[in-house]
mmCIF file of C-alpha atoms in Angstrom:
data_model
loop_
_atom_site.group_PDB
_atom_site.id
_atom_site.type_symbol
_atom_site.label_atom_id
_atom_site.label_comp_id
_atom_site.label_asym_id
_atom_site.label_seq_id
_atom_site.Cartn_x
_atom_site.Cartn_y
_atom_site.Cartn_z
ATOM 1 C CA UNK A 3 -20.851 12.410 -9.510
ATOM 2 C CA UNK A 4 -19.057 9.321 -10.795
ATOM 3 C CA UNK A 5 -16.967 7.093 -8.588
ATOM 4 C CA UNK A 6 -13.269 7.512 -9.263
ATOM 5 C CA UNK A 7 -11.538 4.504 -10.774
ATOM 6 C CA UNK A 8 -7.971 5.260 -9.626
ATOM 7 C CA UNK A 9 -6.086 7.191 -6.967
ATOM 8 C CA UNK A 10 -2.474 8.296 -6.500
ATOM 9 C CA UNK A 11 -0.551 5.666 -4.558
ATOM 10 C CA UNK A 12 0.766 8.126 -1.961
ATOM 11 C CA UNK A 13 -2.714 9.439 -1.295
ATOM 12 C CA UNK A 14 -4.136 5.915 -1.013
ATOM 13 C CA UNK A 15 -1.480 4.799 1.478
ATOM 14 C CA UNK A 16 -2.144 7.910 3.549
ATOM 15 C CA UNK A 17 -5.951 7.399 3.394
ATOM 16 C CA UNK A 18 -5.478 3.766 4.500
ATOM 17 C CA UNK A 19 -3.291 4.962 7.409
ATOM 18 C CA UNK A 20 -0.150 3.054 6.489
ATOM 19 C CA UNK A 21 1.824 6.304 6.819
ATOM 20 C CA UNK A 22 1.298 9.069 9.352
ATOM 21 C CA UNK A 23 1.673 11.849 6.778
ATOM 22 C CA UNK A 24 1.185 12.051 3.044
ATOM 23 C CA UNK A 25 4.737 13.366 2.649
ATOM 24 C CA UNK A 26 6.098 10.134 4.188
ATOM 25 C CA UNK A 27 4.017 8.100 1.740
ATOM 26 C CA UNK A 28 5.251 10.296 -1.133
ATOM 27 C CA UNK A 29 8.870 9.852 -0.068
ATOM 28 C CA UNK A 30 8.498 6.060 0.070
ATOM 29 C CA UNK A 31 6.835 5.942 -3.358
ATOM 30 C CA UNK A 32 9.399 8.238 -4.980
ATOM 31 C CA UNK A 33 12.178 6.091 -3.548
ATOM 32 C CA UNK A 34 11.012 3.103 -5.590
ATOM 33 C CA UNK A 35 10.146 1.166 -2.432
ATOM 34 C CA UNK A 36 6.577 0.248 -3.401
ATOM 35 C CA UNK A 37 5.329 -2.344 -5.880
ATOM 36 C CA UNK A 38 1.945 -2.389 -7.567
ATOM 37 C CA UNK A 39 1.040 -5.839 -8.907
ATOM 38 C CA UNK A 40 4.716 -6.817 -8.681
ATOM 39 C CA UNK A 41 5.981 -3.815 -10.670
ATOM 40 C CA UNK A 42 8.249 -1.350 -8.889
ATOM 41 C CA UNK A 43 6.945 2.199 -9.114
ATOM 42 C CA UNK A 44 9.141 5.278 -9.416
ATOM 43 C CA UNK A 45 6.661 8.119 -8.838
ATOM 44 C CA UNK A 46 4.129 8.896 -6.151
ATOM 45 C CA UNK A 47 1.724 9.944 -8.896
ATOM 46 C CA UNK A 48 1.401 6.339 -10.122
ATOM 47 C CA UNK A 49 -2.157 5.174 -9.580
ATOM 48 C CA UNK A 50 -3.797 2.268 -7.801
ATOM 49 C CA UNK A 51 -7.109 0.694 -8.728
ATOM 50 C CA UNK A 52 -9.499 -1.617 -6.927
ATOM 51 C CA UNK A 53 -8.073 -5.136 -7.041
ATOM 52 C CA UNK A 54 -4.406 -4.060 -7.209
ATOM 53 C CA UNK A 55 -1.864 -5.750 -4.943
ATOM 54 C CA UNK A 56 0.546 -3.403 -3.118
ATOM 55 C CA UNK A 57 3.804 -4.583 -1.582
ATOM 56 C CA UNK A 58 5.852 -2.256 0.615
ATOM 57 C CA UNK A 59 7.986 -2.149 3.742
ATOM 58 C CA UNK A 60 6.435 -0.785 6.900
ATOM 59 C CA UNK A 61 8.736 -0.735 9.892
ATOM 60 C CA UNK A 62 10.534 -4.077 10.055
ATOM 61 C CA UNK A 63 8.004 -6.034 8.040
ATOM 62 C CA UNK A 64 6.868 -6.373 4.458
ATOM 63 C CA UNK A 65 3.171 -5.606 3.949
ATOM 64 C CA UNK A 66 1.154 -7.109 1.108
ATOM 65 C CA UNK A 67 -2.361 -5.740 0.678
ATOM 66 C CA UNK A 68 -5.202 -5.981 -1.843
ATOM 67 C CA UNK A 69 -7.024 -2.728 -2.611
ATOM 68 C CA UNK A 70 -10.758 -3.164 -1.890
ATOM 69 C CA UNK A 71 -11.865 0.464 -2.050
ATOM 70 C CA UNK A 72 -10.149 3.758 -2.861
ATOM 71 C CA UNK A 73 -11.792 5.975 -0.266
ATOM 72 C CA UNK A 74 -12.419 9.702 -0.440
ATOM 73 C CA UNK A 75 -10.750 10.943 2.733
ATOM 74 C CA UNK A 76 -8.414 10.062 5.580
ATOM 75 C CA UNK A 77 -11.050 8.931 8.034
ATOM 76 C CA UNK A 78 -10.984 6.989 11.287
ATOM 77 C CA UNK A 79 -9.051 3.728 11.590
ATOM 78 C CA UNK A 80 -12.131 1.559 11.116
ATOM 79 C CA UNK A 81 -12.913 3.306 7.825
ATOM 80 C CA UNK A 82 -9.280 3.004 6.730
ATOM 81 C CA UNK A 83 -9.257 -0.750 7.391
ATOM 82 C CA UNK A 84 -12.195 -1.199 5.027
ATOM 83 C CA UNK A 85 -10.043 0.079 2.143
ATOM 84 C CA UNK A 86 -7.802 -2.991 1.978
ATOM 85 C CA UNK A 87 -7.400 -6.688 2.699
ATOM 86 C CA UNK A 88 -4.154 -7.663 4.392
ATOM 87 C CA UNK A 89 -2.689 -10.667 2.544
ATOM 88 C CA UNK A 90 0.754 -10.452 4.130
ATOM 89 C CA UNK A 91 2.241 -13.951 4.525
ATOM 90 C CA UNK A 92 2.072 -15.286 8.093
ATOM 91 C CA UNK A 93 5.067 -15.488 10.395
ATOM 92 C CA UNK A 94 4.887 -19.233 9.738
ATOM 93 C CA UNK A 95 5.977 -18.588 6.154
ATOM 94 C CA UNK A 96 9.356 -20.145 5.544
ATOM 95 C CA UNK A 97 12.416 -17.922 5.471
ATOM 96 C CA UNK A 98 13.078 -18.529 1.768
ATOM 97 C CA UNK A 99 9.716 -17.018 0.780
ATOM 98 C CA UNK A 100 10.186 -14.061 3.098
ATOM 99 C CA UNK A 101 13.714 -13.512 1.757
ATOM 100 C CA UNK A 102 12.347 -13.420 -1.796
ATOM 101 C CA UNK A 103 9.859 -10.717 -0.802
ATOM 102 C CA UNK A 104 12.602 -8.686 0.865
ATOM 103 C CA UNK A 105 14.917 -9.056 -2.145
ATOM 104 C CA UNK A 106 12.230 -7.589 -4.391
ATOM 105 C CA UNK A 107 12.069 -4.460 -2.284
#
């Protein structure tokens, strides 16, 4: 069996435990509220690959993550955390930078 090279964005976000259900992840993706490598996506069927940068709102904050692995299931939290690297700017980031990120959403 070959390792898959891409995965639907809604499925990935659910596997990585950013959203409690896959339908919530699908709704966010279909709403155009997620960016892959800076490009706004319109469909939950758009794919992510290892190395992609995802930007999306989660609660009251903007999350920026790098995809490290695609995963094969929605496993425990420790397994989910191995799927990505959190590169979200620190709280120390100036307001202008944070405002730019929010404006892009």
